[in-house]
Amino acid sequence: RYGRLHVSGRRLVDSHGKTVQLKGVSTHGLSWYPQYVNKKAFQTLRDQWGAEVIRLAMYTAEYNGYCTGTKQNQKELKALIDKAVRCCNELGLYVIIDWHIVSDSDPHTYQKEAKAFFQSMAKKYAGYKNVIYEICNEPNGGVTWSQICSYARPVIRAIRRQDAQAVIIVGTPTWCQDVDTAAAAPLKGKNLMYAFHYYASTHTDDLRKKLQTALDKGLAVFVTEYGICEASGNGIIKKNEANRWMNLLDQNKISCVAWNLSNKDEASALLKSTCAKKFGWKRSDLSESGKWVYDMMRKK
């Protein structure tokens, strides 16, 4: 729909330079819920929900993580990503390949593996116009912006050796909350964006101020993960706070991806835990979070 995306100032823009605001859905960890990576599921999200982007959350360390599992497990995860990318390409959807660090809080832990992974991904998909690379989900545990930058530079170079144009999203400190810190000293390079994450029941005015500070400094922000529950991914849902967040994103044309496409028995899962369908979900199959995301995206 928008052609090859690029970054202009703090905006994500289409092939004609017009501002684009993508809205979509993230998978849960691919090792946990591979069944939702199928063309009919993505088509349901596109046609019924209005999704324009799918995020593929590939964990690096947790359960069958890419960097902790076997070589066969790595092969299977790459095959799953390839299946997803090809489905998205056929459906006209954008797709984010997410290096999903969590317990390995410092992205340097698997920097060597990240460089090799993203170089191979960029080589394979250099001819695609719909692939976006998210190179470090949620740095945490006191990892500084300077440390993230020293990780990101060689990984970005590895991608750029294969693809000079793809949009690359860089994680920010404190679980992708400190975008104001990144805005004070952004990385040099083109088509770079910075990840920001929030969970509406936990994160309110203080975090919105951080985002506004970053925007005022001209930082290109992409909300690669959000939920309307607590930061744990579970707990209380606050729709009033969720609406405040989405109003702010809409006002600033910030793209956003909801966590997560699964039937896990927790508040952030978009499907009811009793729903066994792999695609073709009706609104009645959705959780409270799922119904909110579904209704919000259909408005667009």
GROMACS .gro file of C-alpha atoms in nm:
model
  300
    1ARG     CA    1   0.000   0.000   0.000
    2TYR     CA    2   0.276   0.246   0.089
    3GLY     CA    3   0.571   0.104  -0.107
    4ARG     CA    4   0.916   0.105   0.050
    5LEU     CA    5   0.908   0.297   0.376
    6HIS     CA    6   1.176   0.536   0.492
    7VAL     CA    7   1.236   0.785   0.772
    8SER     CA    8   1.212   1.160   0.722
    9GLY     CA    9   1.285   1.364   1.032
   10ARG     CA   10   1.077   1.202   1.305
   11ARG     CA   11   0.824   1.060   1.063
   12LEU     CA   12   0.785   0.723   0.897
   13VAL     CA   13   0.690   0.802   0.536
   14ASP     CA   14   0.584   0.614   0.225
   15SER     CA   15   0.756   0.597  -0.113
   16HIS     CA   16   0.610   0.939  -0.201
   17GLY     CA   17   0.721   1.105   0.123
   18LYS     CA   18   0.375   1.107   0.283
   19THR     CA   19   0.355   1.031   0.658
   20VAL     CA   20   0.248   0.675   0.740
   21GLN     CA   21   0.110   0.543   1.068
   22LEU     CA   22   0.113   0.165   1.073
   23LYS     CA   23  -0.099  -0.028   1.320
   24GLY     CA   24  -0.070  -0.398   1.374
   25VAL     CA   25  -0.013  -0.697   1.598
   26SER     CA   26   0.287  -0.878   1.744
   27THR     CA   27   0.313  -1.252   1.776
   28HIS     CA   28   0.396  -1.394   2.115
   29GLY     CA   29   0.731  -1.578   2.120
   30LEU     CA   30   0.753  -1.783   1.803
   31SER     CA   31   0.870  -2.090   1.996
   32TRP     CA   32   0.559  -2.081   2.216
   33TYR     CA   33   0.290  -2.013   1.958
   34PRO     CA   34   0.410  -2.106   1.607
   35GLN     CA   35   0.057  -2.206   1.504
   36TYR     CA   36  -0.045  -1.844   1.444
   37VAL     CA   37   0.218  -1.798   1.174
   38ASN     CA   38   0.000  -1.881   0.877
   39LYS     CA   39  -0.137  -1.690   0.581
   40LYS     CA   40  -0.503  -1.717   0.686
   41ALA     CA   41  -0.424  -1.573   1.030
   42PHE     CA   42  -0.243  -1.276   0.881
   43GLN     CA   43  -0.520  -1.231   0.625
   44THR     CA   44  -0.775  -1.225   0.908
   45LEU     CA   45  -0.573  -0.955   1.081
   46ARG     CA   46  -0.552  -0.757   0.757
   47ASP     CA   47  -0.908  -0.792   0.632
   48GLN     CA   48  -1.108  -0.807   0.955
   49TRP     CA   49  -0.893  -0.604   1.194
   50GLY     CA   50  -0.732  -0.356   0.956
   51ALA     CA   51  -0.375  -0.452   1.051
   52GLU     CA   52  -0.096  -0.328   0.826
   53VAL     CA   53   0.208  -0.470   1.005
   54ILE     CA   54   0.296  -0.797   1.182
   55ARG     CA   55   0.580  -0.820   1.434
   56LEU     CA   56   0.762  -1.153   1.470
   57ALA     CA   57   0.890  -1.187   1.827
   58MET     CA   58   1.183  -1.429   1.818
   59TYR     CA   59   1.317  -1.471   2.171
   60THR     CA   60   1.693  -1.504   2.201
   61ALA     CA   61   1.727  -1.667   2.546
   62GLU     CA   62   1.394  -1.791   2.680
   63TYR     CA   63   1.220  -2.122   2.595
   64ASN     CA   64   1.383  -2.261   2.279
   65GLY     CA   65   1.548  -1.924   2.225
   66TYR     CA   66   1.747  -1.864   1.910
   67CYS     CA   67   2.073  -1.826   2.102
   68THR     CA   68   2.014  -2.096   2.364
   69GLY     CA   69   1.843  -2.372   2.167
   70THR     CA   70   1.992  -2.629   1.932
   71LYS     CA   71   2.109  -2.574   1.574
   72GLN     CA   72   1.793  -2.752   1.462
   73ASN     CA   73   1.587  -2.510   1.671
   74GLN     CA   74   1.763  -2.215   1.502
   75LYS     CA   75   1.686  -2.367   1.163
   76GLU     CA   76   1.318  -2.410   1.254
   77LEU     CA   77   1.290  -2.052   1.381
   78LYS     CA   78   1.447  -1.915   1.062
   79ALA     CA   79   1.203  -2.126   0.858
   80LEU     CA   80   0.912  -1.987   1.060
   81ILE     CA   81   1.032  -1.631   1.003
   82ASP     CA   82   1.069  -1.701   0.632
   83LYS     CA   83   0.716  -1.839   0.617
   84ALA     CA   84   0.585  -1.528   0.794
   85VAL     CA   85   0.778  -1.283   0.575
   86ARG     CA   86   0.657  -1.452   0.258
   87CYS     CA   87   0.297  -1.454   0.379
   88CYS     CA   88   0.318  -1.085   0.466
   89ASN     CA   89   0.473  -1.007   0.128
   90GLU     CA   90   0.192  -1.189  -0.053
   91LEU     CA   91  -0.070  -1.009   0.156
   92GLY     CA   92   0.082  -0.662   0.122
   93LEU     CA   93   0.165  -0.639   0.494
   94TYR     CA   94   0.476  -0.492   0.651
   95VAL     CA   95   0.667  -0.725   0.882
   96ILE     CA   96   0.906  -0.658   1.172
   97ILE     CA   97   1.173  -0.918   1.249
   98ASP     CA   98   1.225  -0.872   1.622
   99TRP     CA   99   1.541  -0.987   1.808
  100HIS     CA  100   1.352  -1.032   2.133
  101ILE     CA  101   1.593  -0.997   2.424
  102VAL     CA  102   1.445  -1.008   2.777
  103SER     CA  103   1.636  -1.207   3.040
  104ASP     CA  104   1.959  -1.149   2.844
  105SER     CA  105   1.914  -0.787   2.937
  106ASP     CA  106   2.232  -0.652   2.778
  107PRO     CA  107   2.216  -0.690   2.398
  108HIS     CA  108   2.594  -0.744   2.397
  109THR     CA  109   2.529  -1.091   2.544
  110TYR     CA  110   2.457  -1.226   2.197
  111GLN     CA  111   2.599  -0.950   1.978
  112LYS     CA  112   2.798  -1.193   1.763
  113GLU     CA  113   2.488  -1.401   1.699
  114ALA     CA  114   2.282  -1.088   1.626
  115LYS     CA  115   2.528  -0.965   1.364
  116ALA     CA  116   2.526  -1.300   1.185
  117PHE     CA  117   2.148  -1.334   1.209
  118PHE     CA  118   2.064  -0.989   1.077
  119GLN     CA  119   2.323  -1.008   0.802
  120SER     CA  120   2.163  -1.333   0.680
  121MET     CA  121   1.811  -1.188   0.709
  122ALA     CA  122   1.906  -0.870   0.525
  123LYS     CA  123   2.077  -1.068   0.252
  124LYS     CA  124   1.772  -1.289   0.205
  125TYR     CA  125   1.518  -1.005   0.206
  126ALA     CA  126   1.714  -0.720   0.047
  127GLY     CA  127   1.478  -0.725  -0.250
  128TYR     CA  128   1.167  -0.701  -0.031
  129LYS     CA  129   1.005  -0.364   0.035
  130ASN     CA  130   0.808  -0.468   0.343
  131VAL     CA  131   1.073  -0.593   0.592
  132ILE     CA  132   1.170  -0.391   0.901
  133TYR     CA  133   1.443  -0.497   1.146
  134GLU     CA  134   1.409  -0.451   1.524
  135ILE     CA  135   1.754  -0.527   1.657
  136CYS     CA  136   1.712  -0.536   2.038
  137ASN     CA  137   1.380  -0.566   2.217
  138GLU     CA  138   1.375  -0.411   2.565
  139PRO     CA  139   1.730  -0.364   2.695
  140ASN     CA  140   1.698  -0.368   3.074
  141GLY     CA  141   1.885  -0.426   3.399
  142GLY     CA  142   2.057  -0.089   3.401
  143VAL     CA  143   2.196  -0.112   3.047
  144THR     CA  144   2.282   0.242   2.935
  145TRP     CA  145   2.210   0.415   2.606
  146SER     CA  146   2.584   0.425   2.538
  147GLN     CA  147   2.603   0.046   2.577
  148ILE     CA  148   2.305   0.000   2.345
  149CYS     CA  149   2.472   0.222   2.085
  150SER     CA  150   2.794   0.022   2.096
  151TYR     CA  151   2.587  -0.290   2.031
  152ALA     CA  152   2.372  -0.132   1.763
  153ARG     CA  153   2.641   0.020   1.541
  154PRO     CA  154   2.801  -0.308   1.422
  155VAL     CA  155   2.461  -0.477   1.389
  156ILE     CA  156   2.334  -0.189   1.176
  157ARG     CA  157   2.649  -0.211   0.964
  158ALA     CA  158   2.585  -0.584   0.912
  159ILE     CA  159   2.236  -0.506   0.780
  160ARG     CA  160   2.354  -0.215   0.567
  161ARG     CA  161   2.613  -0.431   0.391
  162GLN     CA  162   2.317  -0.620   0.245
  163ASP     CA  163   2.037  -0.361   0.243
  164ALA     CA  164   2.106   0.011   0.236
  165GLN     CA  165   1.742   0.114   0.264
  166ALA     CA  166   1.552  -0.099   0.515
  167VAL     CA  167   1.407   0.069   0.823
  168ILE     CA  168   1.592  -0.041   1.139
  169ILE     CA  169   1.444   0.001   1.488
  170VAL     CA  170   1.679   0.031   1.786
  171GLY     CA  171   1.571  -0.053   2.141
  172THR     CA  172   1.607   0.206   2.416
  173PRO     CA  173   1.699   0.175   2.788
  174THR     CA  174   1.473   0.053   3.068
  175TRP     CA  175   1.252  -0.183   2.869
  176CYS     CA  176   1.227   0.065   2.578
  177GLN     CA  177   1.097   0.349   2.792
  178ASP     CA  178   1.385   0.598   2.793
  179VAL     CA  179   1.339   0.741   2.445
  180ASP     CA  180   1.421   1.083   2.589
  181THR     CA  181   1.774   0.957   2.660
  182ALA     CA  182   1.809   0.832   2.304
  183ALA     CA  183   1.680   1.164   2.172
  184ALA     CA  184   1.962   1.348   2.349
  185ALA     CA  185   2.225   1.149   2.153
  186PRO     CA  186   2.071   0.960   1.860
  187LEU     CA  187   2.270   0.728   1.639
  188LYS     CA  188   2.400   0.856   1.308
  189GLY     CA  189   2.253   0.705   0.994
  190LYS     CA  190   1.946   0.703   0.776
  191ASN     CA  191   1.620   0.513   0.815
  192LEU     CA  192   1.672   0.457   1.187
  193MET     CA  193   1.387   0.457   1.439
  194TYR     CA  194   1.372   0.404   1.814
  195ALA     CA  195   1.150   0.160   2.003
  196PHE     CA  196   0.911   0.274   2.273
  197HIS     CA  197   0.696   0.033   2.479
  198TYR     CA  198   0.414   0.096   2.723
  199TYR     CA  199   0.146  -0.091   2.914
  200ALA     CA  200  -0.145   0.139   2.983
  201SER     CA  201  -0.234   0.020   3.335
  202THR     CA  202   0.122   0.070   3.460
  203HIS     CA  203   0.260   0.355   3.249
  204THR     CA  204   0.078   0.687   3.252
  205ASP     CA  205   0.166   1.057   3.254
  206ASP     CA  206   0.534   1.023   3.349
  207LEU     CA  207   0.604   0.796   3.054
  208ARG     CA  208   0.395   1.009   2.819
  209LYS     CA  209   0.619   1.301   2.917
  210LYS     CA  210   0.926   1.099   2.818
  211LEU     CA  211   0.774   1.025   2.481
  212GLN     CA  212   0.676   1.388   2.427
  213THR     CA  213   1.029   1.503   2.515
  214ALA     CA  214   1.171   1.265   2.254
  215LEU     CA  215   0.923   1.382   1.991
  216ASP     CA  216   0.999   1.747   2.067
  217LYS     CA  217   1.367   1.671   2.000
  218GLY     CA  218   1.279   1.517   1.665
  219LEU     CA  219   1.330   1.147   1.746
  220ALA     CA  220   1.166   0.897   1.510
  221VAL     CA  221   0.971   0.669   1.744
  222PHE     CA  222   0.798   0.338   1.667
  223VAL     CA  223   0.587   0.172   1.940
  224THR     CA  224   0.684  -0.186   1.861
  225GLU     CA  225   0.497  -0.320   2.164
  226TYR     CA  226   0.210  -0.200   2.381
  227GLY     CA  227  -0.067  -0.344   2.592
  228ILE     CA  228  -0.370  -0.207   2.773
  229CYS     CA  229  -0.302  -0.412   3.088
  230GLU     CA  230  -0.015  -0.403   3.338
  231ALA     CA  231   0.353  -0.420   3.241
  232SER     CA  232   0.366  -0.786   3.343
  233GLY     CA  233   0.143  -0.863   3.047
  234ASN     CA  234  -0.135  -0.952   3.287
  235GLY     CA  235  -0.348  -0.786   3.553
  236ILE     CA  236  -0.591  -0.498   3.536
  237ILE     CA  237  -0.699  -0.342   3.207
  238LYS     CA  238  -0.749   0.034   3.198
  239LYS     CA  239  -0.930   0.139   2.884
  240ASN     CA  240  -0.932   0.509   2.975
  241GLU     CA  241  -0.551   0.511   2.993
  242ALA     CA  242  -0.533   0.301   2.677
  243ASN     CA  243  -0.743   0.563   2.498
  244ARG     CA  244  -0.518   0.845   2.625
  245TRP     CA  245  -0.215   0.665   2.489
  246MET     CA  246  -0.371   0.599   2.150
  247ASN     CA  247  -0.488   0.959   2.120
  248LEU     CA  248  -0.126   1.071   2.173
  249LEU     CA  249   0.003   0.823   1.914
  250ASP     CA  250  -0.263   0.924   1.662
  251GLN     CA  251  -0.195   1.295   1.710
  252ASN     CA  252   0.172   1.235   1.631
  253LYS     CA  253   0.121   0.966   1.364
  254ILE     CA  254   0.327   0.713   1.559
  255SER     CA  255   0.309   0.355   1.439
  256CYS     CA  256   0.221   0.091   1.697
  257VAL     CA  257   0.201  -0.286   1.743
  258ALA     CA  258  -0.016  -0.460   2.002
  259TRP     CA  259   0.114  -0.744   2.221
  260ASN     CA  260   0.021  -1.032   2.160
  261LEU     CA  261  -0.141  -1.281   1.919
  262SER     CA  262  -0.202  -1.587   2.133
  263ASN     CA  263  -0.462  -1.758   2.349
  264LYS     CA  264  -0.238  -1.752   2.655
  265ASP     CA  265  -0.435  -1.716   2.977
  266GLU     CA  266  -0.328  -1.360   3.053
  267ALA     CA  267  -0.469  -1.013   2.998
  268SER     CA  268  -0.242  -0.910   2.709
  269ALA     CA  269  -0.329  -1.211   2.491
  270LEU     CA  270  -0.566  -1.098   2.217
  271LEU     CA  271  -0.757  -1.426   2.197
  272LYS     CA  272  -0.963  -1.590   2.469
  273SER     CA  273  -0.782  -1.879   2.635
  274THR     CA  274  -1.071  -2.103   2.527
  275CYS     CA  275  -1.028  -2.011   2.158
  276ALA     CA  276  -0.849  -2.284   1.963
  277LYS     CA  277  -0.885  -2.122   1.621
  278LYS     CA  278  -0.565  -2.047   1.429
  279PHE     CA  279  -0.735  -1.791   1.204
  280GLY     CA  280  -1.078  -1.656   1.113
  281TRP     CA  281  -1.151  -1.523   1.461
  282LYS     CA  282  -1.484  -1.353   1.531
  283ARG     CA  283  -1.506  -1.066   1.777
  284SER     CA  284  -1.659  -1.309   2.027
  285ASP     CA  285  -1.335  -1.513   2.015
  286LEU     CA  286  -1.134  -1.218   2.142
  287SER     CA  287  -1.025  -1.130   2.494
  288GLU     CA  288  -1.102  -0.792   2.649
  289SER     CA  289  -0.766  -0.666   2.519
  290GLY     CA  290  -0.833  -0.820   2.180
  291LYS     CA  291  -1.171  -0.652   2.146
  292TRP     CA  292  -1.021  -0.313   2.232
  293VAL     CA  293  -0.741  -0.352   1.976
  294TYR     CA  294  -0.982  -0.487   1.715
  295ASP     CA  295  -1.225  -0.197   1.760
  296MET     CA  296  -0.947   0.062   1.763
  297MET     CA  297  -0.783  -0.063   1.443
  298ARG     CA  298  -1.112  -0.102   1.257
  299LYS     CA  299  -1.180   0.268   1.311
  300LYS     CA  300  -0.877   0.345   1.094
   0.00000   0.00000   0.00000
